[in-house]
Amino acid sequence: MGGAKGLRFDPPSHFPEGERLRAEVRAFLAEHLPRRALTEGIGSWGGHDREFSRKMGARGWIGMTWPKRYGGHERSALERYVVLEEMLAAGAPVSGHWIADRQSGPLILRVGTEAQKRHYLPRIAAGELSFCIGMSEPDSGSDLASARTRAAAVAGGYRVNGTKLWTSNAHRADCMILLARTGEAGEQRHGGLTQFLVDLKATPGISIRPVHNLAGEHHFNEVVFQDALLPAASVLGAVGDGWDQVTGELAFERSGPERFLSSFALLVELTRALGREPSERARIALGRIVAHIVTLRRLSRSVAGMLQTGANPAQQAALVKDLGTALEQEIPEIARQLLDEEPDRAAARDFARVLAHTMMNAPSFTLRGGTREILRGMIARGLGLR
Amino acid sequence: MFRITVMSETRKLLGEAAERLFEKHCGARAMRAADGGEIPQALWRALAEAGYPAALVPESAGGPGLETGDALSLLLGAGRHALPAPLAETMLAGWLLSAAGLALPGAGPLAVAPVREGEALAASRAGAGWRLQGRATRVPWASQAEAIVVAADCEGRNLVALVRPGDCRIERGANVAGESRDDVDFEGVRCVNAGFAAHDAAALRSMGAVMRSAQIAGAMQRVLELSVQYAGERVQFGRPIGRFQAVQQSLAVLAGQAAAAAAAAEAGIEAAARDLASPTVAVAKIRAGEAAGIGAAIAHQVHGAIGFTQEHRLHYWTRRLWSWRDEFGNEARWAARLGGRIAAAGADRLWQGITAAG
Ligand SMILES: Cc1cc2nc3c(=O)[nH]c(=O)nc-3n(C[C@H](O)[C@H](O)[C@H](O)COP(=O)(O)OP(=O)(O)OC[C@H]3O[C@@H](n4cnc5c(N)ncnc54)[C@H](O)[C@@H]3O)c2cc1C
């Protein structure tokens, strides 16, 4: 085929076992999830509930694709996908293990030492260890390679100084995977960065301050390192390889169902509030949104399948996230025009409450995990334009 | 680029063979000639020889014995080449005829009617045969078809009938792509042949909608290719316009729409092979149709004034995108139907509906 370079999507494969698993997950949710959960913790991948995470671990639904010897279950990426999407659609409180299951664990598995794998992975899989991501800084957002937090080699390890910002769940997490500078950037700008496994609960010199988002929620934080000492064994992967490791990690971060289901609770409440026989205008709007979601699910499962085969569909993942987050942001804008009801966080009606919450969280959908503009730049690279 | 990767080896080989045929017969001259609404003879002969027009006819009825999904996937390539011939319509006609146990009349192009929602044709017994009542508008290629295949209601049963265009009063028309779309008056027209089938006009429209989705997905892929290529060639301010971030961001959006159209069409093809009443048929037409409008607009913006002329070939695809998205039901029609199903099932079954739609 002629033309520009390719961005290929393989069709998602069918697997009947997935439907059996789906039924199991739905039964589990029916048993363990309080009915009101759906209207809570929207946009932040559910609430934080350690007990729930442990229950999921016990069912074998965390670290599903990892090797058994590290506490994993050696199941397929598509089976994992079924669990993820069912949890999100039900608004389950998954944030206690979400980050670790999605990216920290796979990263440790990929580049960690044997000792690190044995130490961390079984605990993550049991739902006992939660992680946060220490990448962004006050002066390094999209331009992550400019990170300034410094890890200076000292006897026995590293001394860390600097500030991480927007660190989701740092106040609850046990561990952070920290991106810090161990050397000079070099001509490519991407050198000199290293990732570290940081024990947030037991390392002196780390202070965590809440940053309240515009909805008044405490979700992300500022994390300040002042002469924090990290043992040499906390280096994750190779010294100086931080950039490559981080970009590999982001492909996992970008293509999942959480990139188009953030407003799903609102869609459910909208459907409920519209009733069984809504106006034609409302039916058209609902039908259109559902058509988008069905299509996104296919694209997203396609990326999951490609990740499973060991490909690195980073540009495809960026494309799915760009399409998915655009829809997530559109849903509150459509919903508010279909019902004459003002958004209100304290409303008795679920619709008004969920609308308020979703609307106020919507700006973050196209920022977190790489902004829309950065993602589109990656897609353009996939098209051979840069 | 956003190739719909094929699952079966058959589909892969079929796609490659079709690609060679389309490539050969959809050159600049053929496209220009076809723009007046004539079907290029050499192209049709080649299609007929390859057996594509009968792609949905089962082997037992003299067809090539393709699986429904493989047959429909031919239309992705057809769309990518803006194929100036009624391949989709003839496939559709063959599908209806064989469902009614009727043979294809010959090797020529066929039309189907009615294609617009709200239009219905009726048939009644007349001696040993049937006569039709009713009118159908914007029937693709009716004036140029060897025969028109209609889905009519015959006392509550679905009749599929074959009529000669010469027996009907036809008012010629065209869509904005210059493809023939004719109003046909069937009042009192005798059927050449007819048989009862499971498919009614709604099934015809569902299959047609999936076909248009596939054609749109193919055309979107080409529009993306043309735009990326042009952005790499056109130099302004001393560099290719594709180096400007604003242009890159637009093309990234176009790529997203092309990928969505492809995924939606693929879902529709799967659904059509399984169950034409599936809500996924609506998903395909809604999503591909929306992508068509966005994609055409971006492609034109990137191409500047030259893309707005007949001298540049972009219009062969964008005018088809503008036409196809409205044919066999526009996005709003299908969305109203899908949304109605969702609402009727209720909020607590919304997610199940989505996962069931594939
Ligand atoms: C809810 C939420 C949770 C988050 N959680 C975490 C976390 O857990 N860990 C973590 O490390 N980070 C986290 N982040 C930070 C997130 O990764 C950054 O917000 C993101 O990378 C963008 O950085 P920035 O906010 O500094 O914006 P900037 O990079 O300053 O960008 C501002 C604007 O400029 C645009 N822009 C910047 N550069 C370019 C360019 N080259 N071309 C075109 N446009 C450009 C951007 O697209 C954006 O529109 C979180 C953010 C949010 C909102």
CSV table of C-alpha atoms and ligand atoms in Angstrom, one decimal, chain A residues 133-136 141-142 165-168 219-220 364 367-371 373-374, chain B residues 245, ligand 1:
chain,number,residue,atom,x,y,z
A,133,ILE,CA,3.4,8.1,39.4
A,134,GLY,CA,6.0,10.8,40.1
A,135,MET,CA,6.7,12.2,36.7
A,136,SER,CA,5.3,15.8,36.3
A,141,GLY,CA,4.4,19.0,32.2
A,142,SER,CA,4.2,18.1,28.6
A,165,LEU,CA,3.4,17.8,41.2
A,166,TRP,CA,-0.1,16.5,40.3
A,167,THR,CA,0.8,13.2,41.8
A,168,SER,CA,-2.5,11.4,41.9
A,219,HIS,CA,-7.0,13.8,44.3
A,220,PHE,CA,-3.6,14.9,43.4
A,364,SER,CA,-8.8,17.0,33.2
A,367,LEU,CA,-4.8,16.8,30.3
A,368,ARG,CA,-3.9,13.8,32.4
A,369,GLY,CA,-1.8,11.1,30.7
A,370,GLY,CA,-0.7,13.5,28.0
A,371,THR,CA,-2.6,16.5,26.7
A,373,GLU,CA,-2.1,18.5,21.7
A,374,ILE,CA,0.8,16.2,22.7
B,245,GLN,CA,1.8,22.1,14.0
C,1,LIG,C1,-6.3,14.9,37.1
C,1,LIG,C2,-4.8,14.9,36.8
C,1,LIG,C3,-4.1,13.9,37.3
C,1,LIG,C4,-2.7,13.8,37.1
C,1,LIG,N1,-2.0,12.8,37.7
C,1,LIG,C5,-0.6,12.8,37.5
C,1,LIG,C6,0.2,11.8,38.2
C,1,LIG,O1,-0.4,11.0,38.9
C,1,LIG,N2,1.5,11.9,38.0
C,1,LIG,C7,2.1,12.8,37.2
C,1,LIG,O2,3.3,12.7,37.0
C,1,LIG,N3,1.4,13.7,36.5
C,1,LIG,C8,0.0,13.8,36.7
C,1,LIG,N4,-0.7,14.7,36.0
C,1,LIG,C9,0.0,15.7,35.2
C,1,LIG,C10,-0.2,15.6,33.7
C,1,LIG,O3,0.6,14.6,33.3
C,1,LIG,C11,0.1,17.0,33.1
C,1,LIG,O4,-0.9,17.8,33.5
C,1,LIG,C12,0.3,16.9,31.7
C,1,LIG,O5,1.4,16.2,31.3
C,1,LIG,C13,0.4,18.4,31.1
C,1,LIG,O6,1.3,19.1,31.8
C,1,LIG,P1,0.9,20.6,32.3
C,1,LIG,O7,-0.3,20.5,33.1
C,1,LIG,O8,2.1,21.1,33.0
C,1,LIG,O9,0.6,21.5,31.0
C,1,LIG,P2,1.6,22.1,30.0
C,1,LIG,O10,2.6,21.1,29.5
C,1,LIG,O11,2.2,23.4,30.6
C,1,LIG,O12,0.6,22.5,28.8
C,1,LIG,C14,-0.3,23.6,28.9
C,1,LIG,C15,-1.0,23.7,27.5
C,1,LIG,O13,0.0,23.8,26.5
C,1,LIG,C16,0.0,22.8,25.5
C,1,LIG,N5,1.3,22.5,25.0
C,1,LIG,C17,2.4,22.2,25.8
C,1,LIG,N6,3.4,21.9,25.0
C,1,LIG,C18,3.0,21.9,23.7
C,1,LIG,C19,3.5,21.6,22.4
C,1,LIG,N7,4.8,21.1,22.3
C,1,LIG,N8,2.7,21.7,21.4
C,1,LIG,C20,1.4,22.1,21.5
C,1,LIG,N9,0.9,22.4,22.7
C,1,LIG,C21,1.6,22.3,23.8
C,1,LIG,C22,-0.7,21.7,26.2
C,1,LIG,O14,-1.3,20.8,25.3
C,1,LIG,C23,-1.7,22.4,27.1
C,1,LIG,O15,-2.8,22.7,26.4
C,1,LIG,C24,-2.1,14.8,36.3
C,1,LIG,C25,-2.9,15.8,35.7
C,1,LIG,C26,-4.2,15.9,36.0
C,1,LIG,C27,-5.0,17.0,35.4
